[in-house]
mmCIF file of C-alpha atoms in Angstrom:
data_model
loop_
_atom_site.group_PDB
_atom_site.id
_atom_site.type_symbol
_atom_site.label_atom_id
_atom_site.label_comp_id
_atom_site.label_asym_id
_atom_site.label_seq_id
_atom_site.Cartn_x
_atom_site.Cartn_y
_atom_site.Cartn_z
ATOM 1 C CA UNK D 1 126.772 139.632 76.451
ATOM 2 C CA UNK D 2 128.714 136.699 75.378
ATOM 3 C CA UNK D 3 126.882 133.319 75.137
ATOM 4 C CA UNK D 4 127.886 129.719 75.080
ATOM 5 C CA UNK D 5 125.608 127.359 73.341
ATOM 6 C CA UNK D 6 125.948 123.617 74.206
ATOM 7 C CA UNK D 7 124.967 121.192 71.458
ATOM 8 C CA UNK D 8 125.251 120.659 67.660
ATOM 9 C CA UNK D 9 121.709 119.554 66.399
ATOM 10 C CA UNK D 10 118.916 121.144 64.621
ATOM 11 C CA UNK D 11 117.536 122.399 67.902
ATOM 12 C CA UNK D 12 120.720 124.331 68.583
ATOM 13 C CA UNK D 13 121.005 125.722 65.154
ATOM 14 C CA UNK D 14 117.472 127.244 65.524
ATOM 15 C CA UNK D 15 118.508 128.591 68.854
ATOM 16 C CA UNK D 16 121.533 130.046 67.469
ATOM 17 C CA UNK D 17 119.920 131.626 64.614
ATOM 18 C CA UNK D 18 117.349 133.230 66.953
ATOM 19 C CA UNK D 19 119.995 134.160 69.418
ATOM 20 C CA UNK D 20 122.126 135.832 66.856
ATOM 21 C CA UNK D 21 119.192 138.397 66.260
ATOM 22 C CA UNK D 22 119.316 139.540 69.834
ATOM 23 C CA UNK D 23 120.546 143.270 70.138
ATOM 24 C CA UNK D 24 122.401 142.342 73.431
ATOM 25 C CA UNK D 25 124.560 139.586 71.951
ATOM 26 C CA UNK D 26 128.294 140.561 71.790
ATOM 27 C CA UNK D 27 129.588 137.077 70.832
ATOM 28 C CA UNK D 28 128.134 133.612 70.469
ATOM 29 C CA UNK D 29 130.190 130.489 70.834
ATOM 30 C CA UNK D 30 128.785 126.970 70.150
ATOM 31 C CA UNK D 31 130.215 123.465 71.303
ATOM 32 C CA UNK D 32 130.359 121.557 69.119
ATOM 33 C CA UNK D 33 128.049 123.363 66.803
ATOM 34 C CA UNK D 34 127.648 122.228 63.220
ATOM 35 C CA UNK D 35 128.277 123.860 59.740
ATOM 36 C CA UNK D 36 124.789 125.668 59.977
ATOM 37 C CA UNK D 37 125.488 126.922 63.424
ATOM 38 C CA UNK D 38 128.730 128.201 62.115
ATOM 39 C CA UNK D 39 126.904 130.819 60.135
ATOM 40 C CA UNK D 40 125.879 132.357 63.596
ATOM 41 C CA UNK D 41 128.584 131.478 66.182
ATOM 42 C CA UNK D 42 132.206 130.659 66.714
ATOM 43 C CA UNK D 43 132.572 126.916 66.843
ATOM 44 C CA UNK D 44 134.727 125.822 69.861
ATOM 45 C CA UNK D 45 136.088 122.352 70.985
ATOM 46 C CA UNK D 46 134.915 121.556 74.441
ATOM 47 C CA UNK D 47 134.323 118.131 76.222
ATOM 48 C CA UNK D 48 131.054 118.934 77.805
ATOM 49 C CA UNK D 49 131.517 116.052 80.180
ATOM 50 C CA UNK D 50 134.617 117.745 81.645
ATOM 51 C CA UNK D 51 132.728 120.420 83.577
ATOM 52 C CA UNK D 52 135.913 121.968 84.874
ATOM 53 C CA UNK D 53 137.036 122.636 81.215
ATOM 54 C CA UNK D 54 133.668 124.183 80.327
ATOM 55 C CA UNK D 55 133.828 126.464 83.477
ATOM 56 C CA UNK D 56 137.346 127.532 82.600
ATOM 57 C CA UNK D 57 136.359 128.449 79.118
ATOM 58 C CA UNK D 58 133.444 130.568 80.542
ATOM 59 C CA UNK D 59 135.656 132.366 82.919
ATOM 60 C CA UNK D 60 138.405 132.940 80.267
ATOM 61 C CA UNK D 61 136.017 134.380 77.672
ATOM 62 C CA UNK D 62 133.788 136.111 80.092
ATOM 63 C CA UNK D 63 130.753 134.227 79.124
ATOM 64 C CA UNK D 64 127.527 135.680 80.543
ATOM 65 C CA UNK D 65 125.135 132.963 79.883
ATOM 66 C CA UNK D 66 125.265 129.407 78.989
ATOM 67 C CA UNK D 67 122.410 127.739 77.061
ATOM 68 C CA UNK D 68 122.383 123.954 77.295
ATOM 69 C CA UNK D 69 120.528 122.434 74.412
ATOM 70 C CA UNK D 70 120.627 118.683 74.609
ATOM 71 C CA UNK D 71 119.346 116.535 77.705
ATOM 72 C CA UNK D 72 122.367 114.412 78.353
ATOM 73 C CA UNK D 73 124.620 117.365 79.774
ATOM 74 C CA UNK D 74 121.737 118.373 81.926
ATOM 75 C CA UNK D 75 121.062 115.006 83.410
ATOM 76 C CA UNK D 76 125.007 114.811 83.973
ATOM 77 C CA UNK D 77 124.810 118.026 86.114
ATOM 78 C CA UNK D 78 126.644 120.538 83.890
ATOM 79 C CA UNK D 79 124.202 123.321 84.769
ATOM 80 C CA UNK D 80 125.015 122.643 88.611
ATOM 81 C CA UNK D 81 128.715 122.860 87.945
ATOM 82 C CA UNK D 82 128.585 126.053 86.169
ATOM 83 C CA UNK D 83 126.117 127.731 88.635
ATOM 84 C CA UNK D 84 128.484 126.735 91.320
ATOM 85 C CA UNK D 85 131.298 128.589 89.475
ATOM 86 C CA UNK D 86 129.200 131.683 89.167
ATOM 87 C CA UNK D 87 127.910 131.234 85.431
ATOM 88 C CA UNK D 88 124.303 132.034 84.714
ATOM 89 C CA UNK D 89 122.803 128.869 82.856
ATOM 90 C CA UNK D 90 119.545 128.252 80.920
ATOM 91 C CA UNK D 91 118.840 124.723 81.929
ATOM 92 C CA UNK D 92 117.972 122.721 84.942
ATOM 93 C CA UNK D 93 120.229 121.059 87.456
ATOM 94 C CA UNK D 94 120.666 117.404 87.469
ATOM 95 C CA UNK D 95 117.978 116.946 90.367
ATOM 96 C CA UNK D 96 115.384 118.621 88.369
ATOM 97 C CA UNK D 97 116.540 116.891 85.189
ATOM 98 C CA UNK D 98 115.522 113.725 86.511
ATOM 99 C CA UNK D 99 112.150 114.632 85.070
ATOM 100 C CA UNK D 100 113.627 113.358 81.846
ATOM 101 C CA UNK D 101 116.391 111.231 82.962
ATOM 102 C CA UNK D 102 114.046 108.819 85.059
ATOM 103 C CA UNK D 103 110.593 108.154 83.765
ATOM 104 C CA UNK D 104 110.030 106.401 87.169
ATOM 105 C CA UNK D 105 111.076 109.585 89.024
ATOM 106 C CA UNK D 106 108.430 111.519 87.054
ATOM 107 C CA UNK D 107 105.618 109.042 87.472
ATOM 108 C CA UNK D 108 106.182 108.818 91.276
ATOM 109 C CA UNK D 109 106.401 112.592 91.602
ATOM 110 C CA UNK D 110 102.960 112.676 89.692
ATOM 111 C CA UNK D 111 101.448 110.045 92.118
ATOM 112 C CA UNK D 112 102.815 111.993 95.056
ATOM 113 C CA UNK D 113 101.270 115.433 94.185
ATOM 114 C CA UNK D 114 98.336 114.229 92.204
ATOM 115 C CA UNK D 115 99.124 115.074 88.813
ATOM 116 C CA UNK D 116 96.848 113.382 86.056
ATOM 117 C CA UNK D 117 98.783 110.715 84.318
ATOM 118 C CA UNK D 118 98.462 107.084 83.020
ATOM 119 C CA UNK D 119 98.406 104.304 85.762
ATOM 120 C CA UNK D 120 102.006 102.734 85.867
ATOM 121 C CA UNK D 121 104.249 100.192 87.209
ATOM 122 C CA UNK D 122 107.952 100.448 87.738
ATOM 123 C CA UNK D 123 109.741 97.258 87.050
ATOM 124 C CA UNK D 124 113.286 96.307 88.123
ATOM 125 C CA UNK D 125 113.550 92.878 86.604
ATOM 126 C CA UNK D 126 112.156 91.054 83.575
ATOM 127 C CA UNK D 127 110.020 88.910 86.024
ATOM 128 C CA UNK D 128 108.500 91.862 87.682
ATOM 129 C CA UNK D 129 107.694 93.405 84.338
ATOM 130 C CA UNK D 130 106.211 90.350 83.138
ATOM 131 C CA UNK D 131 104.012 90.014 86.213
ATOM 132 C CA UNK D 132 102.989 93.757 85.803
ATOM 133 C CA UNK D 133 101.516 93.179 82.396
ATOM 134 C CA UNK D 134 98.558 91.403 84.050
ATOM 135 C CA UNK D 135 97.478 94.873 85.424
ATOM 136 C CA UNK D 136 97.132 96.301 82.023
ATOM 137 C CA UNK D 137 95.413 93.620 79.990
ATOM 138 C CA UNK D 138 96.737 93.089 76.551
ATOM 139 C CA UNK D 139 97.802 96.605 75.617
ATOM 140 C CA UNK D 140 100.586 98.522 77.447
ATOM 141 C CA UNK D 141 103.065 101.140 77.028
ATOM 142 C CA UNK D 142 106.626 100.030 77.822
ATOM 143 C CA UNK D 143 109.244 102.637 78.444
ATOM 144 C CA UNK D 144 112.964 102.554 79.195
ATOM 145 C CA UNK D 145 113.495 104.357 82.564
ATOM 146 C CA UNK D 146 116.287 106.516 81.200
ATOM 147 C CA UNK D 147 117.452 108.629 78.380
ATOM 148 C CA UNK D 148 116.682 107.134 74.995
ATOM 149 C CA UNK D 149 116.752 109.906 72.521
ATOM 150 C CA UNK D 150 113.001 109.758 71.875
ATOM 151 C CA UNK D 151 113.300 106.048 70.869
ATOM 152 C CA UNK D 152 112.965 103.986 74.099
ATOM 153 C CA UNK D 153 109.268 103.616 74.035
ATOM 154 C CA UNK D 154 106.950 100.838 72.691
ATOM 155 C CA UNK D 155 103.218 101.157 72.416
ATOM 156 C CA UNK D 156 102.247 97.527 72.495
ATOM 157 C CA UNK D 157 98.929 96.473 71.225
ATOM 158 C CA UNK D 158 99.152 92.925 72.325
ATOM 159 C CA UNK D 159 100.668 91.232 75.267
ATOM 160 C CA UNK D 160 103.210 89.494 72.936
ATOM 161 C CA UNK D 161 104.428 92.967 71.800
ATOM 162 C CA UNK D 162 104.755 94.140 75.339
ATOM 163 C CA UNK D 163 106.744 91.025 76.314
ATOM 164 C CA UNK D 164 109.004 91.318 73.483
ATOM 165 C CA UNK D 165 109.681 94.963 74.396
ATOM 166 C CA UNK D 166 110.413 94.031 77.994
ATOM 167 C CA UNK D 167 112.898 91.218 76.968
ATOM 168 C CA UNK D 168 114.727 93.689 74.674
ATOM 169 C CA UNK D 169 115.067 96.449 77.326
ATOM 170 C CA UNK D 170 116.007 93.989 80.145
ATOM 171 C CA UNK D 171 118.681 92.690 78.000
ATOM 172 C CA UNK D 172 120.780 95.615 79.080
ATOM 173 C CA UNK D 173 122.426 95.246 82.472
ATOM 174 C CA UNK D 174 120.917 97.203 85.258
ATOM 175 C CA UNK D 175 117.880 98.157 83.031
ATOM 176 C CA UNK D 176 114.729 99.657 84.681
ATOM 177 C CA UNK D 177 111.418 99.819 82.915
ATOM 178 C CA UNK D 178 108.069 101.728 83.443
ATOM 179 C CA UNK D 179 104.841 100.035 82.251
ATOM 180 C CA UNK D 180 101.882 102.181 81.690
ATOM 181 C CA UNK D 181 98.292 101.918 80.572
ATOM 182 C CA UNK D 182 97.613 103.052 77.138
ATOM 183 C CA UNK D 183 95.817 106.408 76.990
ATOM 184 C CA UNK D 184 93.607 107.535 74.055
ATOM 185 C CA UNK D 185 93.093 110.982 72.524
ATOM 186 C CA UNK D 186 94.991 113.509 70.694
ATOM 187 C CA UNK D 187 98.776 113.890 71.579
ATOM 188 C CA UNK D 188 100.201 117.217 71.983
ATOM 189 C CA UNK D 189 103.074 119.224 73.576
ATOM 190 C CA UNK D 190 103.143 122.378 75.722
ATOM 191 C CA UNK D 191 106.394 124.244 76.271
ATOM 192 C CA UNK D 192 106.803 126.353 79.495
ATOM 193 C CA UNK D 193 109.696 128.545 80.617
ATOM 194 C CA UNK D 194 110.482 128.721 84.382
ATOM 195 C CA UNK D 195 113.214 130.636 86.552
ATOM 196 C CA UNK D 196 112.582 128.123 89.453
ATOM 197 C CA UNK D 197 109.507 129.771 90.798
ATOM 198 C CA UNK D 198 107.746 131.779 88.129
ATOM 199 C CA UNK D 199 106.547 129.925 84.921
ATOM 200 C CA UNK D 200 105.049 131.166 81.575
ATOM 201 C CA UNK D 201 103.927 129.122 78.549
ATOM 202 C CA UNK D 202 106.066 129.374 75.303
ATOM 203 C CA UNK D 203 104.017 127.775 72.609
ATOM 204 C CA UNK D 204 102.543 124.354 71.754
ATOM 205 C CA UNK D 205 103.404 121.902 68.946
ATOM 206 C CA UNK D 206 102.466 118.464 67.525
ATOM 207 C CA UNK D 207 105.268 116.158 66.447
ATOM 208 C CA UNK D 208 105.464 112.950 64.240
ATOM 209 C CA UNK D 209 107.638 110.379 65.825
ATOM 210 C CA UNK D 210 107.166 107.416 63.495
ATOM 211 C CA UNK D 211 109.534 106.988 60.680
ATOM 212 C CA UNK D 212 107.131 106.034 57.965
ATOM 213 C CA UNK D 213 104.167 107.662 56.158
ATOM 214 C CA UNK D 214 100.790 107.435 58.136
ATOM 215 C CA UNK D 215 102.761 107.152 61.322
ATOM 216 C CA UNK D 216 104.056 103.642 60.615
ATOM 217 C CA UNK D 217 107.297 102.011 61.546
ATOM 218 C CA UNK D 218 109.744 102.471 64.548
ATOM 219 C CA UNK D 219 109.776 105.633 66.795
ATOM 220 C CA UNK D 220 112.471 108.333 65.928
ATOM 221 C CA UNK D 221 113.588 111.340 67.614
ATOM 222 C CA UNK D 222 111.003 113.188 65.430
ATOM 223 C CA UNK D 223 110.433 113.316 61.565
ATOM 224 C CA UNK D 224 108.605 116.539 61.582
ATOM 225 C CA UNK D 225 106.537 118.995 63.705
ATOM 226 C CA UNK D 226 104.082 121.965 63.507
ATOM 227 C CA UNK D 227 103.258 124.798 65.867
ATOM 228 C CA UNK D 228 100.752 125.759 67.360
ATOM 229 C CA UNK D 229 98.908 122.493 68.236
ATOM 230 C CA UNK D 230 95.398 122.567 66.895
ATOM 231 C CA UNK D 231 94.196 120.220 69.477
ATOM 232 C CA UNK D 232 95.413 122.266 72.665
ATOM 233 C CA UNK D 233 92.939 125.001 73.052
ATOM 234 C CA UNK D 234 93.589 127.913 75.329
ATOM 235 C CA UNK D 235 91.165 126.373 77.722
ATOM 236 C CA UNK D 236 92.950 122.952 77.742
ATOM 237 C CA UNK D 237 96.321 124.721 78.024
ATOM 238 C CA UNK D 238 95.204 126.723 81.056
ATOM 239 C CA UNK D 239 93.992 123.373 82.550
ATOM 240 C CA UNK D 240 97.438 121.596 81.875
ATOM 241 C CA UNK D 241 99.365 124.532 83.381
ATOM 242 C CA UNK D 242 97.175 124.512 86.475
ATOM 243 C CA UNK D 243 96.909 120.757 87.018
ATOM 244 C CA UNK D 244 100.265 119.326 85.476
ATOM 245 C CA UNK D 245 102.940 122.075 85.023
ATOM 246 C CA UNK D 246 102.596 124.394 87.978
ATOM 247 C CA UNK D 247 102.221 121.382 90.583
ATOM 248 C CA UNK D 248 105.374 119.964 89.103
ATOM 249 C CA UNK D 249 107.505 123.205 89.432
ATOM 250 C CA UNK D 250 106.210 123.699 92.841
ATOM 251 C CA UNK D 251 107.011 120.262 93.972
ATOM 252 C CA UNK D 252 110.491 120.424 92.636
ATOM 253 C CA UNK D 253 111.218 123.931 94.295
ATOM 254 C CA UNK D 254 109.801 122.417 97.651
ATOM 255 C CA UNK D 255 112.313 119.610 97.172
ATOM 256 C CA UNK D 256 115.175 121.995 96.815
ATOM 257 C CA UNK D 257 115.615 121.279 93.078
ATOM 258 C CA UNK D 258 114.217 124.431 91.392
ATOM 259 C CA UNK D 259 113.507 124.014 87.614
ATOM 260 C CA UNK D 260 115.191 126.690 85.566
ATOM 261 C CA UNK D 261 114.812 126.351 81.753
ATOM 262 C CA UNK D 262 112.203 125.039 79.480
ATOM 263 C CA UNK D 263 109.967 122.273 80.471
ATOM 264 C CA UNK D 264 108.496 120.366 77.687
ATOM 265 C CA UNK D 265 105.162 118.573 78.667
ATOM 266 C CA UNK D 266 104.037 115.825 76.289
ATOM 267 C CA UNK D 267 100.243 115.491 76.848
ATOM 268 C CA UNK D 268 97.365 113.296 75.913
ATOM 269 C CA UNK D 269 94.060 115.057 75.692
ATOM 270 C CA UNK D 270 91.719 112.250 77.124
ATOM 271 C CA UNK D 271 88.028 112.365 77.743
ATOM 272 C CA UNK D 272 88.915 113.051 81.484
ATOM 273 C CA UNK D 273 91.125 116.121 80.502
ATOM 274 C CA UNK D 274 94.845 116.506 79.713
ATOM 275 C CA UNK D 275 97.217 113.856 81.182
ATOM 276 C CA UNK D 276 100.887 113.835 81.339
ATOM 277 C CA UNK D 277 102.727 111.423 79.005
ATOM 278 C CA UNK D 278 106.242 112.484 79.783
ATOM 279 C CA UNK D 279 108.424 115.328 80.396
ATOM 280 C CA UNK D 280 111.400 116.501 78.503
ATOM 281 C CA UNK D 281 113.673 119.142 80.283
ATOM 282 C CA UNK D 282 114.833 121.009 76.975
ATOM 283 C CA UNK D 283 113.334 122.175 73.767
ATOM 284 C CA UNK D 284 112.174 119.443 71.453
ATOM 285 C CA UNK D 285 113.840 118.641 68.193
ATOM 286 C CA UNK D 286 112.259 119.330 65.755
ATOM 287 C CA UNK D 287 109.563 121.265 67.803
ATOM 288 C CA UNK D 288 112.241 123.989 68.704
ATOM 289 C CA UNK D 289 112.702 124.706 64.991
ATOM 290 C CA UNK D 290 108.928 125.577 64.502
ATOM 291 C CA UNK D 291 108.812 127.546 67.834
ATOM 292 C CA UNK D 292 111.845 129.708 66.928
ATOM 293 C CA UNK D 293 110.257 130.509 63.567
ATOM 294 C CA UNK D 294 107.268 131.881 65.336
ATOM 295 C CA UNK D 295 109.007 133.552 68.373
ATOM 296 C CA UNK D 296 108.954 137.432 67.891
ATOM 297 C CA UNK D 297 110.982 138.624 70.951
ATOM 298 C CA UNK D 298 114.581 138.909 72.296
ATOM 299 C CA UNK D 299 115.679 135.227 73.107
ATOM 300 C CA UNK D 300 118.781 136.344 74.759
ATOM 301 C CA UNK D 301 116.908 138.631 77.269
ATOM 302 C CA UNK D 302 114.137 135.834 77.843
ATOM 303 C CA UNK D 303 116.640 132.980 78.441
ATOM 304 C CA UNK D 304 118.835 135.169 80.642
ATOM 305 C CA UNK D 305 115.840 136.267 82.684
ATOM 306 C CA UNK D 306 115.086 132.574 83.345
ATOM 307 C CA UNK D 307 118.647 131.911 84.272
ATOM 308 C CA UNK D 308 118.723 134.702 86.727
ATOM 309 C CA UNK D 309 115.357 134.453 88.438
ATOM 310 C CA UNK D 310 113.886 137.671 86.695
ATOM 311 C CA UNK D 311 111.387 136.001 84.230
ATOM 312 C CA UNK D 312 108.321 137.712 85.974
ATOM 313 C CA UNK D 313 109.802 140.984 85.118
ATOM 314 C CA UNK D 314 109.482 140.426 81.423
ATOM 315 C CA UNK D 315 106.228 140.616 79.440
ATOM 316 C CA UNK D 316 104.923 137.221 78.408
ATOM 317 C CA UNK D 317 106.732 135.762 75.207
ATOM 318 C CA UNK D 318 104.944 136.674 71.966
ATOM 319 C CA UNK D 319 104.831 134.120 69.264
ATOM 320 C CA UNK D 320 103.374 134.857 65.767
ATOM 321 C CA UNK D 321 99.860 133.753 65.120
ATOM 322 C CA UNK D 322 101.087 132.452 61.949
ATOM 323 C CA UNK D 323 101.680 128.469 62.071
ATOM 324 C CA UNK D 324 105.142 127.066 61.459
ATOM 325 C CA UNK D 325 105.851 123.492 60.166
ATOM 326 C CA UNK D 326 109.151 121.511 60.010
ATOM 327 C CA UNK D 327 109.960 118.547 57.742
ATOM 328 C CA UNK D 328 112.902 116.369 58.812
ATOM 329 C CA UNK D 329 115.113 115.177 56.090
ATOM 330 C CA UNK D 330 116.974 112.060 57.427
ATOM 331 C CA UNK D 331 119.750 109.805 56.192
ATOM 332 C CA UNK D 332 118.840 106.323 54.608
ATOM 333 C CA UNK D 333 118.843 103.805 57.314
ATOM 334 C CA UNK D 334 117.602 106.112 59.998
ATOM 335 C CA UNK D 335 116.467 105.293 62.811
ATOM 336 C CA UNK D 336 118.812 102.312 62.448
ATOM 337 C CA UNK D 337 122.424 102.818 61.215
ATOM 338 C CA UNK D 338 122.258 105.897 58.816
ATOM 339 C CA UNK D 339 124.158 106.171 55.674
ATOM 340 C CA UNK D 340 126.595 109.058 56.170
ATOM 341 C CA UNK D 341 128.590 110.914 53.723
ATOM 342 C CA UNK D 342 125.822 111.696 51.223
ATOM 343 C CA UNK D 343 126.106 115.042 49.440
ATOM 344 C CA UNK D 344 123.527 117.909 50.379
ATOM 345 C CA UNK D 345 122.829 120.715 47.750
ATOM 346 C CA UNK D 346 120.295 123.400 47.187
ATOM 347 C CA UNK D 347 119.963 124.846 50.694
ATOM 348 C CA UNK D 348 120.378 128.562 49.404
ATOM 349 C CA UNK D 349 117.527 127.802 46.858
ATOM 350 C CA UNK D 350 115.425 126.235 49.644
ATOM 351 C CA UNK D 351 115.846 129.361 51.789
ATOM 352 C CA UNK D 352 115.330 131.699 48.733
ATOM 353 C CA UNK D 353 111.583 130.599 49.006
ATOM 354 C CA UNK D 354 111.363 132.183 52.512
ATOM 355 C CA UNK D 355 111.879 128.852 54.433
ATOM 356 C CA UNK D 356 114.742 128.174 56.910
ATOM 357 C CA UNK D 357 116.951 125.194 56.722
ATOM 358 C CA UNK D 358 118.204 124.099 60.096
ATOM 359 C CA UNK D 359 121.147 121.703 60.046
ATOM 360 C CA UNK D 360 121.410 118.851 62.431
ATOM 361 C CA UNK D 361 123.505 115.862 61.315
ATOM 362 C CA UNK D 362 125.808 117.511 58.835
ATOM 363 C CA UNK D 363 129.444 117.900 58.333
ATOM 364 C CA UNK D 364 131.693 119.417 55.719
ATOM 365 C CA UNK D 365 133.901 117.168 53.350
ATOM 366 C CA UNK D 366 136.205 119.795 51.588
ATOM 367 C CA UNK D 367 133.939 122.181 50.022
ATOM 368 C CA UNK D 368 130.895 119.944 50.200
ATOM 369 C CA UNK D 369 128.167 119.794 52.818
ATOM 370 C CA UNK D 370 127.368 116.113 53.615
ATOM 371 C CA UNK D 371 125.315 113.963 55.930
ATOM 372 C CA UNK D 372 127.003 113.195 59.280
ATOM 373 C CA UNK D 373 124.239 111.652 61.148
ATOM 374 C CA UNK D 374 120.651 110.363 61.274
ATOM 375 C CA UNK D 375 118.431 113.248 61.065
ATOM 376 C CA UNK D 376 120.230 115.854 58.853
ATOM 377 C CA UNK D 377 118.051 118.819 58.120
ATOM 378 C CA UNK D 378 114.950 120.387 59.402
ATOM 379 C CA UNK D 379 113.180 122.405 56.630
ATOM 380 C CA UNK D 380 110.811 124.948 58.386
ATOM 381 C CA UNK D 381 108.487 127.618 56.983
ATOM 382 C CA UNK D 382 105.704 129.934 58.148
ATOM 383 C CA UNK D 383 102.224 130.391 56.570
ATOM 384 C CA UNK D 384 99.148 132.223 57.063
ATOM 385 C CA UNK D 385 97.398 128.914 57.733
ATOM 386 C CA UNK D 386 98.874 125.459 58.609
ATOM 387 C CA UNK D 387 98.197 124.271 54.984
ATOM 388 C CA UNK D 388 100.117 127.346 53.770
ATOM 389 C CA UNK D 389 102.930 126.573 56.081
ATOM 390 C CA UNK D 390 102.965 122.851 55.076
ATOM 391 C CA UNK D 391 102.971 123.908 51.326
ATOM 392 C CA UNK D 392 105.836 126.365 51.974
ATOM 393 C CA UNK D 393 108.016 123.796 53.732
ATOM 394 C CA UNK D 394 107.499 121.112 51.188
ATOM 395 C CA UNK D 395 108.329 123.645 48.320
ATOM 396 C CA UNK D 396 111.576 124.264 50.193
ATOM 397 C CA UNK D 397 112.171 120.545 50.699
ATOM 398 C CA UNK D 398 111.694 119.834 47.019
ATOM 399 C CA UNK D 399 114.466 122.487 46.264
ATOM 400 C CA UNK D 400 117.031 120.483 48.208
ATOM 401 C CA UNK D 401 119.274 117.780 46.613
ATOM 402 C CA UNK D 402 119.866 114.905 48.947
ATOM 403 C CA UNK D 403 119.927 111.609 47.054
ATOM 404 C CA UNK D 404 120.796 109.256 50.069
ATOM 405 C CA UNK D 405 118.189 111.033 52.360
ATOM 406 C CA UNK D 406 114.464 110.488 52.776
ATOM 407 C CA UNK D 407 111.578 112.266 54.397
ATOM 408 C CA UNK D 408 107.853 111.864 55.057
ATOM 409 C CA UNK D 409 105.486 113.708 52.754
ATOM 410 C CA UNK D 410 102.561 113.681 55.311
ATOM 411 C CA UNK D 411 103.792 115.942 58.053
ATOM 412 C CA UNK D 412 100.651 118.002 59.240
ATOM 413 C CA UNK D 413 98.421 116.402 56.609
ATOM 414 C CA UNK D 414 96.018 114.933 59.141
ATOM 415 C CA UNK D 415 95.699 118.211 61.034
ATOM 416 C CA UNK D 416 95.232 120.222 57.852
ATOM 417 C CA UNK D 417 92.473 117.767 56.663
ATOM 418 C CA UNK D 418 90.769 118.112 60.007
ATOM 419 C CA UNK D 419 91.090 121.903 60.407
#
């Protein structure tokens, strides 16, 4: 089977690497891809906003499955356009992708079907937002109601911080904001595959959003992750599936918007049980890198079964019991304006240790590999224990030369200390 993979980040490199190992793969295309993905796929130039052009390419090349990595094309309805053209797609249509595209939509769905989540208020003006803060006391979580690449959230410890976040978000014309109560407890992520009616878990993870050591500084798209989550026990996972994920998938199906793809549930494990923080409608980045290191099956067959409504016909996905940990190397200046063009060396040496280096924001400059974006590499390793995976990942990181980059040295440290 020929596959078209949409995207060009670390998540897509991990997907390409794993798809390339599927025995049923005839040819893998990637748009736009990156230098690392080029080791596994033929890179093609496609404007993913031009749905007709993508559909034409799929028909001309006889593509049997399209895998959409990032959230923006999903929210834009690319999956709908391709399905209408007769192409199988791993990824939800626009109506179901509102779970990530609109936090207000998700919160209102939770309220409608009784899914446990934080108390919230949806504000459409600065005045409404400021008035809503009275409902939450001093502390509140302020979220942009739309796609924000993992960075549109402020956990405000004081009213002054919350007001500043509101003023910043409402500076954009047409902005909408969701204000929530602050929940307390361990934060974790559950990944679930769905073909629109049937759903099955696909691993757990914990990520590190803050840019600085000790979880300090602004939020990023993710500076590192490990899988499986130590906090989400099998019992809590079953509770989250039954009270949060399953009702969501059922509600979307009843609304005529079946969810096809991977649903990423961000959870807070409170004293009252798991509560939903947010949904993403694609694999997380860098969580995907850790999950793909652990996955032991045929990814092509699994994703195709999701896309064609046959997920229940396959055995449940099997992930290695060995933990995996990913450390992100970012360009200096990230999550602000990253310094691009910095040379990267030592990837072969890093992978000689047994780790995998998934490329994200990279490009070639002549025969050199250089930084081309904010998050540049995701160095991922397995281990017999989480401590072993962590040691292996950092040994590989230390083999890489990236003078204009930086990374956190404490990914997974707290979990290892408490294990």
